[in-house]
Coordinates of C-alpha atoms and ligand atoms in Angstrom, one line a residue:
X1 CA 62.9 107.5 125.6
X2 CA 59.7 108.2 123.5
X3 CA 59.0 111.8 123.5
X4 CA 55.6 113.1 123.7
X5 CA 54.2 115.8 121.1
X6 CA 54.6 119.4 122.4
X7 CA 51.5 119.6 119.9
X8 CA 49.5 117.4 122.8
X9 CA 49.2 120.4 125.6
X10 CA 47.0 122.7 125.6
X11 CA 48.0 126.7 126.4
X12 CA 47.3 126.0 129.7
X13 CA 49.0 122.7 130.4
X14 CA 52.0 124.5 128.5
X15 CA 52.0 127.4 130.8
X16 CA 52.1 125.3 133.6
X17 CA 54.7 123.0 132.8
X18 CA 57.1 125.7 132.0
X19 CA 56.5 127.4 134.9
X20 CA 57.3 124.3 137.2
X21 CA 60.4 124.9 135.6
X22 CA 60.9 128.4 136.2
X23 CA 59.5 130.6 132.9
X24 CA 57.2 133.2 133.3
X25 CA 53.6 132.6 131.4
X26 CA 55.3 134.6 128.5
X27 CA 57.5 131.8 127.2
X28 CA 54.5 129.6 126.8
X29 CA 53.0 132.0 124.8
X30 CA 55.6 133.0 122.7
X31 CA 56.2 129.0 122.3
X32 CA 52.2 128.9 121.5
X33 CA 52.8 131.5 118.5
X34 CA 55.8 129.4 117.2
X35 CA 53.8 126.6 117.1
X36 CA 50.2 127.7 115.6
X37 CA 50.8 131.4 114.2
X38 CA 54.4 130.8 112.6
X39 CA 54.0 127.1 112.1
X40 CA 58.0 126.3 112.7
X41 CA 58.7 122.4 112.1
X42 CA 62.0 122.5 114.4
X43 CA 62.3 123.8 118.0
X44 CA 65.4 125.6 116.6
X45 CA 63.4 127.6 114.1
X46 CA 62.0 129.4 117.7
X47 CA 65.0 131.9 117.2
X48 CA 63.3 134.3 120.2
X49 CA 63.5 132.1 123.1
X50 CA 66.2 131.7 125.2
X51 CA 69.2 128.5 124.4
X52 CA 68.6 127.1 128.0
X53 CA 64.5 127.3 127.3
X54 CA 65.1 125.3 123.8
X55 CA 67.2 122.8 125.0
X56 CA 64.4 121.8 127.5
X57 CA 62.0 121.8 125.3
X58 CA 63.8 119.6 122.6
X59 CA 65.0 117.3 125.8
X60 CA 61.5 116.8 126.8
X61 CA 59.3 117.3 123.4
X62 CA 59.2 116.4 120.0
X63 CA 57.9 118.5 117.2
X64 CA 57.1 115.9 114.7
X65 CA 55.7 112.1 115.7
X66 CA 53.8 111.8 112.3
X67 CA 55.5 111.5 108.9
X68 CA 53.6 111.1 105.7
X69 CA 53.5 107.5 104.4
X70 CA 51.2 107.7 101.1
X71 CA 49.5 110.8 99.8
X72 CA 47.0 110.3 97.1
X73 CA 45.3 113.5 95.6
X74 CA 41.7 113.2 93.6
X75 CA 41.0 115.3 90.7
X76 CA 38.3 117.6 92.9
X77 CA 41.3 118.4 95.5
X78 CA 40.6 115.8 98.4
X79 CA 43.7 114.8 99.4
X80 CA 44.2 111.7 101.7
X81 CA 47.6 111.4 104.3
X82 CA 48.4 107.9 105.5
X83 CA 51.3 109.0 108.0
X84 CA 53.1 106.5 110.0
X85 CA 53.4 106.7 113.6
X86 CA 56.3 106.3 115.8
X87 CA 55.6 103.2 116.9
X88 CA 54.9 101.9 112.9
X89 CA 51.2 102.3 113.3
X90 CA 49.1 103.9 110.2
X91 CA 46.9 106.5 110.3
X92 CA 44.7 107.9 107.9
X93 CA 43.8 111.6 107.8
X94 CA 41.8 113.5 104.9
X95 CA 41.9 117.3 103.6
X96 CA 38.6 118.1 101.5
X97 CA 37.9 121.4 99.6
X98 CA 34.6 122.5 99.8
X99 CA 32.7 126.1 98.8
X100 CA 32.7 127.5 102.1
X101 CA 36.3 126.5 102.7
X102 CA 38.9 123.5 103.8
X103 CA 38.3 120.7 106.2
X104 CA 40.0 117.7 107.7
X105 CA 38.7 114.7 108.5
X106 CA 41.1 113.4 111.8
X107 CA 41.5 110.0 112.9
X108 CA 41.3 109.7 117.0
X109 CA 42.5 105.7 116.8
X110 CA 44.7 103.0 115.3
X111 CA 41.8 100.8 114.5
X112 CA 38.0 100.8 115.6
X113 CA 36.7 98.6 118.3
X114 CA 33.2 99.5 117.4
X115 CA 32.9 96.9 114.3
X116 CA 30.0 99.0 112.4
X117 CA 29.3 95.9 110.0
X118 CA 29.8 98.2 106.6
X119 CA 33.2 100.1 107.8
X120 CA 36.2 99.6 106.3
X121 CA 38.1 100.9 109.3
X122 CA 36.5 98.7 112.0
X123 CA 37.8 95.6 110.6
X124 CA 41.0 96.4 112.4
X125 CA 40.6 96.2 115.8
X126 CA 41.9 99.0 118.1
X127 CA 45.9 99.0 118.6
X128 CA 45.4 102.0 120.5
X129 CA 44.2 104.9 121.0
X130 CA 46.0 108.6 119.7
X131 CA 47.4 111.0 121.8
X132 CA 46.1 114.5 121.3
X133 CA 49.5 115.4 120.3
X134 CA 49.2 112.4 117.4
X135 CA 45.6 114.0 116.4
X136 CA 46.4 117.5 116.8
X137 CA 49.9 116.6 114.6
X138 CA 47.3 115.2 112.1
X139 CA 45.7 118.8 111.2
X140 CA 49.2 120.4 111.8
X141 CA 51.0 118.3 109.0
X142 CA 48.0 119.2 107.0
X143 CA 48.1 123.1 107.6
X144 CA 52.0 122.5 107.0
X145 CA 51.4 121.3 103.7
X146 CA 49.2 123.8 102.9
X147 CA 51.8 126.8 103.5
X148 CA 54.4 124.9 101.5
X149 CA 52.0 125.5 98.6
X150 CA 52.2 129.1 99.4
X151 CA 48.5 129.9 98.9
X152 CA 47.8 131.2 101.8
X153 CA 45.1 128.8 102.4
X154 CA 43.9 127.4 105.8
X155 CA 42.6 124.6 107.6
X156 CA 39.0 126.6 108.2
X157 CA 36.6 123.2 109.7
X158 CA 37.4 119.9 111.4
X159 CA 35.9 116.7 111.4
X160 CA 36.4 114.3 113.9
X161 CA 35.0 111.2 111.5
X162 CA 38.0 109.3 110.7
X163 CA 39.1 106.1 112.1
X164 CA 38.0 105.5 115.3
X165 CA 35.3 106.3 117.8
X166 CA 36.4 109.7 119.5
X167 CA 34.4 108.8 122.8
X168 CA 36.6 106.2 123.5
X169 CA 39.5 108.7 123.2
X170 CA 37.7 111.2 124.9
X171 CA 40.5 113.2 127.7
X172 CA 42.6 113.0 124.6
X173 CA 39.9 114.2 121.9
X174 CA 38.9 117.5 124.2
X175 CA 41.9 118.5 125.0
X176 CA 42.3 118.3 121.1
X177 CA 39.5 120.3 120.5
X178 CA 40.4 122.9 123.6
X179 CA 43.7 123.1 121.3
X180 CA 42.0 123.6 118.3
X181 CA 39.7 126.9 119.0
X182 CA 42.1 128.5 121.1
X183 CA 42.5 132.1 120.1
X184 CA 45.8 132.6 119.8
X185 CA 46.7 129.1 118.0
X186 CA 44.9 127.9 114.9
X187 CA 41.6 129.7 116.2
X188 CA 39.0 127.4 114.3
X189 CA 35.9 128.4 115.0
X190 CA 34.0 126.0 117.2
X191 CA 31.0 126.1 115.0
X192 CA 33.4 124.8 112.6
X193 CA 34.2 122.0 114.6
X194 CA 31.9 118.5 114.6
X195 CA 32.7 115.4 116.7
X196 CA 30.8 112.3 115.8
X197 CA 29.9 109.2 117.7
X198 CA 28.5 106.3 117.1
X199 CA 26.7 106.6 120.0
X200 CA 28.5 105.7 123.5
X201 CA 25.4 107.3 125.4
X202 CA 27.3 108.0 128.6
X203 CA 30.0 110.2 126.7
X204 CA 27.1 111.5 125.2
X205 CA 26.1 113.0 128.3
X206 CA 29.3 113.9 129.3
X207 CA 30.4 115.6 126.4
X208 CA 26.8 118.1 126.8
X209 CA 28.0 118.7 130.5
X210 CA 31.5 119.5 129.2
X211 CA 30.3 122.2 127.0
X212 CA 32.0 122.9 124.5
X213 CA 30.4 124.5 121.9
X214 CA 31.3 122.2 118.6
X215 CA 28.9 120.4 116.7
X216 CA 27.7 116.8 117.6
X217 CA 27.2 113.9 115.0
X218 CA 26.0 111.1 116.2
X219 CA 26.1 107.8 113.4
X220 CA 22.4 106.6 113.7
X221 CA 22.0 104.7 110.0
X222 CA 18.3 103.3 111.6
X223 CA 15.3 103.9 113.0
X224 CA 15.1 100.8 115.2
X225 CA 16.7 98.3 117.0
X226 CA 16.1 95.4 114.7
X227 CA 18.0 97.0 112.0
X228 CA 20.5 98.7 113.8
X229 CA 21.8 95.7 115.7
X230 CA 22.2 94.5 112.4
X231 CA 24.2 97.4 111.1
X232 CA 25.9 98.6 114.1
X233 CA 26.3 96.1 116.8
X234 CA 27.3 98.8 119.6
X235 CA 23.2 99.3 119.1
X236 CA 22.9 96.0 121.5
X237 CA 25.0 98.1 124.7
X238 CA 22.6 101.7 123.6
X239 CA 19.7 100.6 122.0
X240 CA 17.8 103.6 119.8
X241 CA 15.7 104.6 123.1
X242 CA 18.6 105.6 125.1
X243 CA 20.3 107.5 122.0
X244 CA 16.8 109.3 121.9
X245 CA 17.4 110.2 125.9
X246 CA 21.0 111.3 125.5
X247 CA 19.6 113.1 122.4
X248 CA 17.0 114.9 124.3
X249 CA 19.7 115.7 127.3
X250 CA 22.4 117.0 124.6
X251 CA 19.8 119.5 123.3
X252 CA 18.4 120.5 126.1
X253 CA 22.0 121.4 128.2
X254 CA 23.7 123.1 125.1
X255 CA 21.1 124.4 123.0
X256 CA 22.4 123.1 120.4
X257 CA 21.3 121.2 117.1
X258 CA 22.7 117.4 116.4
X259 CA 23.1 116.1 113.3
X260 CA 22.3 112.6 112.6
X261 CA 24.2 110.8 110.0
X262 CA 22.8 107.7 107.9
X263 CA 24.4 105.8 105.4
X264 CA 22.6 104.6 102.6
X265 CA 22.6 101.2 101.9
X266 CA 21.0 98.8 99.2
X267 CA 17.5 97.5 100.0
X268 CA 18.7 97.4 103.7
X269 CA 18.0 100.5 105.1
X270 CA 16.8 102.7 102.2
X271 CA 13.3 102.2 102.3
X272 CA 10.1 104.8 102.2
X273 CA 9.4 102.8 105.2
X274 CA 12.5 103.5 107.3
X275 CA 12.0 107.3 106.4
X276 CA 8.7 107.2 107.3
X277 CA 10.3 105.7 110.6
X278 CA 12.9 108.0 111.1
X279 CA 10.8 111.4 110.3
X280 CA 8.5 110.2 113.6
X281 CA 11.7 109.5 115.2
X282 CA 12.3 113.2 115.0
X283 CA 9.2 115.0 114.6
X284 CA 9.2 117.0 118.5
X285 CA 12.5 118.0 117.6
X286 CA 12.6 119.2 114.0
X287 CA 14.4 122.4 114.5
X288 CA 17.1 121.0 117.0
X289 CA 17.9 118.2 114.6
X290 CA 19.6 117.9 110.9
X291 CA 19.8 115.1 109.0
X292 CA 23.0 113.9 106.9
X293 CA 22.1 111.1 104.1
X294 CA 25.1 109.3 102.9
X295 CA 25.4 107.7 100.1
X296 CA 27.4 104.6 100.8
X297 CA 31.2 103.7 99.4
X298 CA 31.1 100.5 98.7
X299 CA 34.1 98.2 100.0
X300 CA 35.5 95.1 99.1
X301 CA 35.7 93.3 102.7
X302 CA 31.7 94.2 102.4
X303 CA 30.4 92.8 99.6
X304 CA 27.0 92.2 101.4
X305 CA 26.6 96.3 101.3
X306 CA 25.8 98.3 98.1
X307 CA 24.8 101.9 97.1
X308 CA 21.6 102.8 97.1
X309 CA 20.0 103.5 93.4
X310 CA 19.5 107.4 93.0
X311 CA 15.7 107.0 92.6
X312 CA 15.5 105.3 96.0
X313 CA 18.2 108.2 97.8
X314 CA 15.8 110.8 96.7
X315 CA 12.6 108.7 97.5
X316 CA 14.2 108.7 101.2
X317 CA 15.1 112.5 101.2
X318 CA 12.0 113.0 99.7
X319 CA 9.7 111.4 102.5
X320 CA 12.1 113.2 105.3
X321 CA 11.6 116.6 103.5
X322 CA 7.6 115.7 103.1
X323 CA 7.8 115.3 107.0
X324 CA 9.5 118.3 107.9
X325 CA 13.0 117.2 108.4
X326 CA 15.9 118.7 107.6
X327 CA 17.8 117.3 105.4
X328 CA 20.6 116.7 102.7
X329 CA 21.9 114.2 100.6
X330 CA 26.0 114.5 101.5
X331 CA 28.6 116.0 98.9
X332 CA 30.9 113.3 97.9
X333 CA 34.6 113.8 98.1
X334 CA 37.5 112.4 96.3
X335 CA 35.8 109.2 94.5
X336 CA 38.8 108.6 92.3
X337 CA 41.1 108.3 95.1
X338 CA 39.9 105.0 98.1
X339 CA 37.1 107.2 99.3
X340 CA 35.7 104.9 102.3
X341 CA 36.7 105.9 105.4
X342 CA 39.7 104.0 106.4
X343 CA 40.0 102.3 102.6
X344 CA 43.5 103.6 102.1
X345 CA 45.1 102.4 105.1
X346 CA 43.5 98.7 105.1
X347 CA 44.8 98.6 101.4
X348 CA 48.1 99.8 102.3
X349 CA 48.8 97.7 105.6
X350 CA 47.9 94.9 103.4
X351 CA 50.3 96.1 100.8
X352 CA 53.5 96.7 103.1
X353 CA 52.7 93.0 104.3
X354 CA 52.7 91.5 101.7
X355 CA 55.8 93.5 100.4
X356 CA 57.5 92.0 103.5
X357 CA 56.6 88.5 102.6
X358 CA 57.9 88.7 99.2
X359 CA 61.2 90.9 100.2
Ligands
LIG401 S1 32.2 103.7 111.4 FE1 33.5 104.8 112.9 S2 32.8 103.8 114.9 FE2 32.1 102.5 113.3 S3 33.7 100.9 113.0 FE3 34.1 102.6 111.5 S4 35.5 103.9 112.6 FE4 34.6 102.7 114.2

């Protein structure tokens, strides 16, 4: 029988399902503290709960569905996880080191269904989708190696940006997130906490009714529908008008600011024009809104894409900032290791095949 991840329930499905059989609320939190507080890798390690409490829990749960395939560590301290699932499957999961501390970048699917034209991720259709034991696992393996280190360092922000398109995981992705910012577990702060979509609009409204307070990215990379088609084709199902409408909808019900993300790319969408374009996109909401430029990571299966030129990625910030927007020109991480999102994996499911043709 295939186990599920004790790491997938959150405090209160826990409580619950120890109560139906027969603990008291107590044992679910003192399970809770083993799990997040003293970060044990065995149910045996749980030395304070009862024999008969263990042996249910180990009959029922497993600790550990995710083991570390490939690490690859960059000289400024990104450090990129491949693990293998129990069912073979490849995930990839990133740690990054910034000023203002650590985060993780979590993958929420084997594959992408979305098929943004310049990802290196979405050329491998969804398998499935992850449990929110498998994502939660992904920021626990992290934090674990992190204490092995013996720095005393700590998983301090979350992104959800890694393979996969979270709104098509979403039960699984908020019970993740429930998980993650619950007080007496991991406790990251929400605000350190951003979930990006490419833009399913009716998750969109959903995840503003939901309410909980983490940030919300949404993966625009064009001011219209011409060249977003083009970029993104999910554009065609929620054209840029009804991203504007769930936009409006998501500030307006949480209060909250959304940051838009667009990737540069070469004499496609880095022209004065498009900024021009996008700054009146945004101009009645300027102080609800934040814009993320990316510089692109060029991939092999994309030769069609390439980095914008400096001069023309500070022409575009430049006309945003002339406009009133807010804006920055992202922080690059771990450009000596396969930066692109979902660059490792490809280039390691295409190594272990052709390993087995050869073997
Ligand atoms: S960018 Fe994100 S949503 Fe688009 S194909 Fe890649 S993983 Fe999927």
């Amino acid at each position: 029988m295939n186990k599920n991840s004790i790491y997938g329930l959150t405090i209160e499905q826990l409580t619950e399902w120890l109560g139906q059989h027969g603990y008291k609320p107590y044992r679910a939190s003192q399970v809770w503290n083993y799990l997040y507080r003293e970060r044990v890798t065995t149910f045996s390690e749980m030395v304070d709960i009862k024999a008969d409490c263990i042996e249910l829990l180990t009959e029922n749960f497993t600790i550990q569905t995710l083991r570390e395939h490939v690490k690859q560590e960059a000289s400024d301290g990104t450090v990129k996880f491949l693990f293998k699932l129990n069912d073979g499957n490849l995930i990839e999961t990133v740690l990054m080191r910034h000023k203002y501390g650590l985060s993780v970048c979590v993958t929420t699917q084997v594959g992408c269904n979305i098929g943004c034209s310049f990802c290196a991720s979405g050329l491998l259709t969804k398998t499935r989708d992850l449990s929110s034991g498998e994502i939660v696992e992904q920021i626990m393996n992290v934090q674990h190696h992190l204490d092995a280190a013996g720095e005393g360092e700590k998983v301090s922000h979350i992104v959800v940006m890694g393979i996969g398109e979270p709104f098509d995981n979403f039960e699984n992705m908020i019970d993740f997130l429930k998980i993650m910012i619950d007080q007496k577990g991991l406790a990251i702060g929400s605000r350190h906490i951003t979930v990006s979509t490419s833009g399913i609009v009716n998750k969109m409204y959903e995840f503003a009714d939901v309410n909980i307070p983490v940030n919300l990215a949404l993966s625009l990379h064009a001011p219209n529908n011409e060249l977003r088609t083009k970029i993104m084709k999910i554009n065609r199902a929620f054209p840029v008008e009804k991203l504007m409408d769930a936009i409006n909808y998501y500030i307006e019900k949480t209060n909250r600011r959304i940051t838009i993300e667009y990737i540069l790319l070469k004499d496609v969408n880095d022209h004065v024009e498009e900024a021009v374009e996008l700054a009146a996109l945004f101009q009645d909401k300027k102080k609800k809104t934040y814009i993320n430029l990316i510089p692109y990571n060029p991939v092999d299966e994309h030769s069609q894409y390439q980095r914008s030129d400096q001069e023309s990625v500070l022409a575009f910030y430049d006309t945003l900032k002339k406009n009133g927007i807010n804006c920055k020109i992202r922080q690059e991480h771990g450009t000596d290791i396969d930066a692109a999102c979902g660059q490792l994996r490809s280039k390691q499911i295409k190594k272990d095949k052709d390993q087995s043709i050869t073997s």
